Short mmCIF file of C-alpha atoms and ligand atoms in Angstrom, two decimals:
data_model
loop_
_atom_site.label_atom_id
_atom_site.label_comp_id
_atom_site.label_asym_id
_atom_site.label_seq_id
_atom_site.Cartn_x
_atom_site.Cartn_y
_atom_site.Cartn_z
CA MET A 44 -183.29 -12.10 145.94
CA ARG A 45 -181.54 -10.29 148.81
CA PRO A 46 -183.77 -7.62 150.37
CA TRP A 47 -181.67 -4.62 149.36
CA GLU A 48 -181.83 -5.70 145.73
CA ALA A 49 -185.35 -4.39 145.49
CA ASN A 50 -183.83 -0.87 145.93
CA VAL A 51 -181.19 -1.09 143.17
CA ARG A 52 -181.69 1.07 140.20
CA ARG A 53 -181.69 -1.18 137.17
CA VAL A 54 -180.47 0.15 133.85
CA VAL A 55 -179.19 -1.28 130.60
CA PRO A 56 -176.07 0.65 129.97
CA TYR A 57 -174.66 2.22 126.85
CA VAL A 58 -172.09 -0.06 125.01
CA PRO A 59 -169.10 2.00 123.97
CA GLY A 60 -167.04 0.89 120.98
CA ASP A 61 -163.98 -1.36 121.62
CA GLN A 62 -160.81 0.39 122.58
CA PRO A 63 -158.34 -2.36 121.56
CA LYS A 64 -154.77 -2.05 122.56
CA GLY A 65 -151.80 -2.24 120.24
CA SER A 66 -150.04 0.12 117.87
CA LYS A 67 -150.32 -1.67 114.62
CA LEU A 68 -154.07 -1.59 114.49
CA ILE A 69 -156.19 0.69 112.35
CA LYS A 70 -158.86 2.11 114.53
CA LEU A 71 -161.90 3.29 112.53
CA ASN A 72 -164.56 2.24 115.11
CA THR A 73 -165.23 5.21 117.40
CA ASN A 74 -164.99 8.28 115.18
CA GLU A 75 -161.80 9.53 116.77
CA ASN A 76 -159.78 12.03 114.86
CA PRO A 77 -156.68 10.44 113.11
CA TYR A 78 -154.57 13.67 113.47
CA PRO A 79 -152.92 14.78 116.68
CA PRO A 80 -154.37 17.65 118.80
CA ALA A 81 -153.24 21.16 118.08
CA PRO A 82 -149.47 21.65 118.58
CA GLY A 83 -150.02 24.45 121.11
CA ALA A 84 -151.95 21.96 123.33
CA GLU A 85 -149.00 19.76 123.52
CA ARG A 86 -146.63 22.61 124.21
CA ALA A 87 -148.96 23.97 126.96
CA ILE A 88 -149.07 20.63 128.86
CA ARG A 89 -145.31 20.12 128.64
CA GLU A 90 -144.79 23.53 130.10
CA MET A 91 -147.56 23.37 132.74
CA ASP A 92 -146.40 23.80 136.35
CA THR A 93 -147.43 20.56 138.04
CA ASP A 94 -147.56 22.33 141.33
CA ARG A 95 -150.94 23.74 140.12
CA LEU A 96 -152.31 20.17 140.50
CA ARG A 97 -152.23 20.44 144.31
CA LYS A 98 -155.26 22.67 144.07
CA TYR A 99 -158.81 22.03 142.91
CA PRO A 100 -159.41 23.26 139.41
CA ASP A 101 -161.60 26.29 138.66
CA PRO A 102 -165.18 24.95 139.06
CA THR A 103 -166.51 27.58 136.67
CA VAL A 104 -163.92 26.45 134.01
CA SER A 105 -163.72 30.14 133.14
CA ASP A 106 -160.58 29.96 130.92
CA LEU A 107 -162.32 27.59 128.54
CA VAL A 108 -165.68 29.32 128.78
CA GLU A 109 -164.02 32.62 127.84
CA VAL A 110 -162.17 31.29 124.76
CA LEU A 111 -165.27 29.46 123.55
CA ALA A 112 -167.48 32.58 124.00
CA GLU A 113 -165.02 34.58 122.05
CA TYR A 114 -164.54 31.91 119.32
CA TYR A 115 -168.35 31.58 118.82
CA GLY A 116 -169.22 35.20 119.42
CA VAL A 117 -171.47 34.80 122.34
CA GLY A 118 -171.47 35.87 125.99
CA THR A 119 -169.65 33.99 128.69
CA ASP A 120 -173.07 33.50 130.32
CA GLN A 121 -174.12 31.49 127.27
CA VAL A 122 -171.50 28.74 127.56
CA PHE A 123 -171.50 25.67 129.73
CA VAL A 124 -168.55 23.26 129.72
CA GLY A 125 -168.65 19.65 130.78
CA VAL A 126 -166.62 16.42 130.82
CA GLY A 127 -167.28 15.43 127.21
CA SER A 128 -170.54 16.13 125.53
CA ASP A 129 -171.82 12.93 127.16
CA ASP A 130 -171.55 14.74 130.51
CA VAL A 131 -173.17 17.84 129.07
CA ILE A 132 -176.04 15.93 127.49
CA ALA A 133 -176.60 13.71 130.61
CA MET A 134 -176.75 16.94 132.62
CA SER A 135 -179.10 18.49 130.20
CA PHE A 136 -181.57 15.49 130.33
CA LEU A 137 -181.54 15.94 134.16
CA THR A 138 -182.02 19.70 134.00
CA PHE A 139 -184.48 20.19 131.08
CA PHE A 140 -186.48 16.99 130.57
CA ASN A 141 -188.74 16.97 133.64
CA SER A 142 -192.16 16.89 132.00
CA PRO A 143 -194.60 13.96 132.16
CA LYS A 144 -194.84 14.35 128.46
CA PRO A 145 -192.42 12.22 126.36
CA VAL A 146 -189.11 13.51 125.11
CA LEU A 147 -188.70 12.96 121.36
CA PHE A 148 -185.61 11.56 119.51
CA PRO A 149 -185.19 9.50 116.33
CA ASP A 150 -185.51 5.76 116.42
CA ILE A 151 -182.09 5.48 114.87
CA THR A 152 -179.74 7.87 116.67
CA TYR A 153 -177.03 8.11 119.28
CA SER A 154 -178.01 5.17 121.48
CA PHE A 155 -177.05 6.97 124.67
CA TYR A 156 -180.20 9.08 124.62
CA LYS A 157 -182.32 6.10 125.45
CA VAL A 158 -180.08 5.09 128.15
CA TRP A 159 -180.12 8.51 129.89
CA ALA A 160 -183.97 8.69 129.54
CA ASP A 161 -184.18 5.25 131.24
CA LEU A 162 -181.68 6.21 133.88
CA TYR A 163 -183.55 9.34 134.83
CA ARG A 164 -186.96 7.78 134.21
CA ILE A 165 -187.97 10.22 131.49
CA PRO A 166 -190.67 9.11 129.20
CA TYR A 167 -189.76 9.13 125.48
CA GLU A 168 -190.99 8.37 122.04
CA THR A 169 -188.79 7.61 119.04
CA PRO A 170 -190.27 8.83 115.66
CA LYS A 171 -188.93 6.68 112.77
CA LEU A 172 -186.42 8.02 110.33
CA ASP A 173 -187.54 8.13 106.73
CA GLY A 174 -186.49 5.36 104.29
CA ASP A 175 -183.44 7.39 103.27
CA PHE A 176 -182.48 7.74 106.98
CA SER A 177 -183.48 11.36 107.20
CA ILE A 178 -185.25 12.86 110.19
CA ILE A 179 -188.86 13.97 109.36
CA PRO A 180 -189.38 17.39 110.94
CA ARG A 181 -193.19 17.05 111.05
CA ASP A 182 -192.86 14.11 113.49
CA TYR A 183 -191.50 16.54 116.08
CA LYS A 184 -194.55 18.71 115.97
CA ARG A 185 -196.54 16.73 118.51
CA GLU A 186 -196.88 17.31 122.21
CA ASN A 187 -193.62 16.61 123.99
CA GLY A 188 -191.42 17.32 127.00
CA GLY A 189 -188.38 18.09 124.97
CA VAL A 190 -186.57 17.25 121.80
CA ILE A 191 -182.99 16.05 121.10
CA PHE A 192 -181.30 14.91 117.88
CA PRO A 193 -177.73 14.95 116.54
CA ASN A 194 -177.02 17.02 113.40
CA PRO A 195 -175.45 15.29 111.50
CA ASN A 196 -177.24 12.24 112.85
CA ALA A 197 -175.41 9.28 114.19
CA PRO A 198 -174.66 6.60 113.10
CA THR A 199 -176.03 7.67 109.63
CA GLY A 200 -174.03 10.90 109.01
CA VAL A 201 -177.04 12.48 107.52
CA TYR A 202 -177.06 16.34 107.89
CA MET A 203 -180.35 18.19 108.25
CA PRO A 204 -180.42 21.50 106.52
CA LEU A 205 -180.65 24.42 109.02
CA ASP A 206 -184.20 25.57 107.85
CA GLN A 207 -185.49 22.20 108.93
CA VAL A 208 -183.70 22.35 112.23
CA GLU A 209 -185.15 25.80 112.78
CA ASP A 210 -188.57 24.47 111.86
CA ILE A 211 -188.39 21.95 114.81
CA ILE A 212 -187.11 24.56 117.27
CA LYS A 213 -189.79 26.98 116.22
CA ALA A 214 -192.54 24.42 116.59
CA ASN A 215 -191.45 23.54 120.15
CA GLN A 216 -191.02 26.86 122.02
CA ASP A 217 -192.69 25.33 125.10
CA ALA A 218 -189.90 22.87 125.53
CA VAL A 219 -186.08 22.69 125.30
CA VAL A 220 -184.68 21.51 121.95
CA ILE A 221 -181.13 20.12 122.05
CA VAL A 222 -179.15 19.92 118.93
CA ASP A 223 -176.22 17.55 119.46
CA GLU A 224 -173.60 18.82 117.02
CA ALA A 225 -170.78 16.28 117.73
CA TYR A 226 -170.02 16.22 113.97
CA ILE A 227 -170.91 19.69 112.78
CA ASP A 228 -167.46 20.81 112.05
CA PHE A 229 -167.36 18.22 109.17
CA ALA A 230 -170.80 19.22 107.95
CA GLY A 231 -172.49 22.54 107.31
CA PRO A 232 -173.88 25.55 109.12
CA SER A 233 -174.39 25.14 112.84
CA ALA A 234 -177.55 25.92 114.78
CA LEU A 235 -175.44 28.22 116.91
CA GLY A 236 -176.61 31.11 114.82
CA LEU A 237 -180.19 30.51 116.05
CA ILE A 238 -179.33 30.91 119.77
CA GLY A 239 -180.22 34.67 119.74
CA THR A 240 -183.59 33.96 118.21
CA TYR A 241 -184.77 30.97 120.21
CA ASP A 242 -184.34 30.87 123.97
CA ASN A 243 -185.41 27.13 124.02
CA LEU A 244 -182.40 26.06 121.91
CA LEU A 245 -179.35 24.33 123.43
CA VAL A 246 -176.50 23.49 121.00
CA VAL A 247 -173.96 20.89 122.29
CA GLN A 248 -170.58 20.31 120.78
CA THR A 249 -167.46 18.26 121.66
CA PHE A 250 -163.65 18.42 121.44
CA SER A 251 -163.61 14.59 120.92
CA LYS A 252 -163.97 14.48 117.14
CA SER A 253 -163.00 17.64 115.18
CA ARG A 254 -160.56 18.78 117.77
CA SER A 255 -158.90 15.49 118.20
CA MET A 256 -159.13 15.35 121.99
CA ALA A 257 -161.40 12.43 122.84
CA GLY A 258 -158.96 11.43 125.57
CA LEU A 259 -159.29 14.81 127.40
CA ARG A 260 -163.11 14.72 127.71
CA ILE A 261 -164.27 18.20 126.82
CA GLY A 262 -167.79 19.10 125.68
CA PHE A 263 -169.77 22.28 125.79
CA ALA A 264 -173.24 23.68 125.39
CA VAL A 265 -174.25 27.10 124.10
CA GLY A 266 -177.68 28.71 124.65
CA ASN A 267 -179.66 31.38 126.30
CA PRO A 268 -178.15 32.55 129.70
CA ALA A 269 -181.25 31.15 131.51
CA LEU A 270 -180.61 27.68 130.16
CA ILE A 271 -176.88 27.90 130.97
CA LYS A 272 -177.69 29.03 134.51
CA ALA A 273 -180.10 26.10 134.94
CA LEU A 274 -177.40 23.68 133.78
CA ASN A 275 -174.85 25.19 136.15
CA ASP A 276 -177.23 24.97 139.10
CA VAL A 277 -177.65 21.23 138.50
CA LYS A 278 -173.97 20.76 137.98
CA TYR A 279 -173.14 22.48 141.26
CA SER A 280 -175.76 20.24 142.92
CA TYR A 281 -173.91 17.14 141.71
CA ASN A 282 -170.13 17.65 141.35
CA SER A 283 -168.54 21.06 141.22
CA TYR A 284 -165.01 20.08 140.16
CA THR A 285 -165.79 18.19 136.93
CA MET A 286 -163.15 19.38 134.61
CA ASN A 287 -159.51 18.57 135.35
CA LEU A 288 -156.76 21.09 134.99
CA PRO A 289 -154.75 19.44 132.10
CA SER A 290 -157.93 19.35 130.05
CA ILE A 291 -158.66 22.97 130.75
CA VAL A 292 -155.08 24.02 129.82
CA MET A 293 -154.97 21.92 126.57
CA GLY A 294 -158.56 22.75 125.62
CA VAL A 295 -157.86 26.42 125.69
CA GLU A 296 -154.88 26.10 123.35
CA SER A 297 -156.85 24.01 120.92
CA VAL A 298 -159.51 26.75 120.57
CA LYS A 299 -156.82 29.35 119.97
CA ASP A 300 -155.40 27.55 116.97
CA ARG A 301 -158.18 28.10 114.38
CA GLU A 302 -155.78 27.49 111.49
CA TYR A 303 -154.76 23.96 112.58
CA PHE A 304 -158.42 23.14 113.33
CA GLU A 305 -159.48 24.08 109.86
CA ASP A 306 -156.58 22.31 108.33
CA ILE A 307 -157.39 18.87 109.91
CA THR A 308 -161.16 19.14 109.52
CA GLY A 309 -160.57 20.06 105.81
CA LYS A 310 -158.31 17.03 105.37
CA ILE A 311 -160.84 14.68 106.99
CA THR A 312 -163.70 15.92 104.83
CA ALA A 313 -161.58 15.56 101.69
CA THR A 314 -160.62 12.02 102.68
CA ARG A 315 -164.35 11.28 103.33
CA GLU A 316 -165.37 12.45 99.83
CA ARG A 317 -162.66 10.25 98.31
CA ALA A 318 -163.74 7.35 100.48
CA LYS A 319 -167.39 7.71 99.18
CA ILE A 320 -166.09 7.14 95.68
CA ARG A 321 -163.92 4.03 96.59
CA LEU A 322 -166.69 2.47 98.67
CA ARG A 323 -169.17 2.86 95.85
CA GLU A 324 -166.71 1.23 93.48
CA LEU A 325 -166.42 -1.71 95.93
CA GLY A 326 -170.20 -2.25 95.93
CA PHE A 327 -171.24 -0.37 99.08
CA THR A 328 -174.29 1.90 99.45
CA PHE A 329 -174.75 4.53 102.11
CA PRO A 330 -176.68 7.63 103.01
CA ASP A 331 -174.64 10.71 102.09
CA SER A 332 -172.51 11.37 105.22
CA LYS A 333 -171.45 14.85 106.28
CA ALA A 334 -169.75 13.50 109.36
CA ASN A 335 -166.29 11.81 109.91
CA PHE A 336 -167.69 8.41 109.22
CA ILE A 337 -169.70 6.53 106.60
CA PHE A 338 -172.56 4.18 107.44
CA ALA A 339 -172.27 1.62 104.69
CA SER A 340 -173.73 -1.75 103.65
CA HIS A 341 -172.52 -4.02 100.96
CA LYS A 342 -174.76 -5.17 98.07
CA SER A 343 -173.97 -8.84 98.52
CA VAL A 344 -171.73 -9.59 101.57
CA PRO A 345 -173.25 -9.29 105.08
CA ALA A 346 -171.86 -6.54 107.32
CA ALA A 347 -171.19 -9.00 110.03
CA GLN A 348 -168.92 -11.06 107.88
CA ILE A 349 -166.97 -8.00 106.62
CA PHE A 350 -166.63 -6.82 110.14
CA GLU A 351 -165.05 -10.07 111.40
CA ALA A 352 -162.72 -10.28 108.44
CA LEU A 353 -161.54 -6.69 109.07
CA LYS A 354 -161.03 -7.39 112.79
CA LYS A 355 -158.71 -10.30 111.92
CA GLU A 356 -156.66 -7.80 109.89
CA GLN A 357 -156.54 -5.56 112.88
CA ILE A 358 -158.78 -3.05 111.17
CA TYR A 359 -161.57 -2.03 113.54
CA VAL A 360 -164.81 -0.62 112.35
CA ARG A 361 -168.21 -0.42 114.21
CA TYR A 362 -170.90 -3.02 113.78
CA PHE A 363 -174.29 -2.49 115.34
CA ASP A 364 -177.03 -5.00 115.63
CA GLY A 365 -180.60 -3.97 115.73
CA GLU A 366 -183.44 -3.26 113.42
CA ARG A 367 -182.35 -1.47 110.16
CA LEU A 368 -178.72 -1.21 111.48
CA ASP A 369 -177.45 -4.79 111.37
CA ASN A 370 -176.36 -4.94 107.79
CA SER A 371 -174.24 -1.76 107.99
CA LEU A 372 -170.77 -0.85 109.19
CA ARG A 373 -169.88 2.54 110.51
CA ILE A 374 -166.46 3.27 109.16
CA SER A 375 -164.69 6.29 110.72
CA ILE A 376 -162.56 8.36 108.44
CA GLY A 377 -158.84 7.89 109.15
CA THR A 378 -155.82 9.16 107.35
CA ASP A 379 -155.56 8.63 103.65
CA GLU A 380 -152.95 5.93 104.32
CA GLU A 381 -155.23 4.12 106.74
CA MET A 382 -158.10 4.34 104.33
CA GLU A 383 -155.98 2.90 101.50
CA THR A 384 -155.11 0.00 103.66
CA LEU A 385 -158.73 -0.65 104.31
CA PHE A 386 -159.71 -0.35 100.66
CA ALA A 387 -156.86 -2.60 99.52
CA PHE A 388 -158.02 -5.31 101.96
CA LEU A 389 -161.69 -4.88 101.03
CA GLU A 390 -160.93 -5.18 97.39
CA ARG A 391 -159.14 -8.52 98.04
CA PHE A 392 -161.62 -9.86 100.46
CA LEU A 393 -164.78 -8.90 98.49
CA GLY A 394 -163.25 -10.22 95.34
CA GLU A 395 -162.93 -13.67 96.96
CA GLN A 396 -166.58 -13.85 98.15
C1 PLP B 731 -169.27 11.13 120.12
C2 PLP B 731 -170.61 11.56 120.40
C3 PLP B 731 -170.92 12.28 121.58
C4 PLP B 731 -170.07 12.24 122.81
O1 PLP B 731 -168.89 12.84 122.70
P1 PLP B 731 -167.98 13.07 123.94
O2 PLP B 731 -167.74 14.55 123.90
O3 PLP B 731 -166.69 12.38 123.62
O4 PLP B 731 -168.60 12.66 125.21
C5 PLP B 731 -172.18 12.81 121.72
N1 PLP B 731 -173.16 12.75 120.75
C6 PLP B 731 -172.88 12.11 119.64
C7 PLP B 731 -173.88 11.99 118.57
C8 PLP B 731 -171.54 11.55 119.36
O5 PLP B 731 -171.36 10.81 118.30
#
């Protein structure tokens, strides 16, 4: 070992889903939105004066903060914008999880939480999901240095009713509770309505899924002004110009177009409900998903085998290995046409097994 190697931070990184290249393929592996971003966003970027790119972008991202505050009916001092919710959550771990007590998150959840905890050397414990993949609120009533969970959960799609979410927040008023609502727009009521009641609640959302802008990297957090100030203080101690100008310009237009947003999220949830019926007919079982994906296993054919067969057909879904996950596929909801291609292939393939 070379002497400097003793000083290298060693981490096991998060493994993102494949981003295969090619136009023919059907990409149902990273929960992207199959529909284009809001038309106003495209127009705004075409008309943007590129001379503006000479200058640094607004470090406060105030244009986006303002439209989001208005959209969600909160103050501008209650919104923090970051480079995707991954950036917002990473910053939140750094800002809020500084206790010697363990941070709590479910054993089966967004696998990045563990990576950030390790990166920042934050102790953590991972209470087990129930047999039906639901989070058990009582497991989050022990001593802790903070709590984070997605709602709906990933990669299961299971949505926790708001009264149970509130139960967890209420039981943990000595610590910050982060609700990661990456998929909430496909699900049910958001915890945003609880911000006014609980000053320890931070709700994180993203433009990557329901707003069809994964490529722009926009995420945001909403919470009590004291939490938002703490996040900004850490951000300005790290990198002030995080959000690039094109993302700000297009993000603002996306928020302004409520009608388009409701139209595409409505289409995706309708396609998801039809997909549940078709997958059941094909012999799959799955927890009831309220997200834009379904976490399914087949009654007789191993998930790994289906995954490989789909890949050969240029249909990409996500396969996870690991305890309780390795016989399931996470299938993102595409357009009706993409889903039909998937089902037609599965019908043929499973029929031959
Ligand atoms: C997709 C996802 C994110 C990250 O989204 P970005 O905004 O694209 O960084 C965060 N949490 C969960 C649970 C997700 O599924």
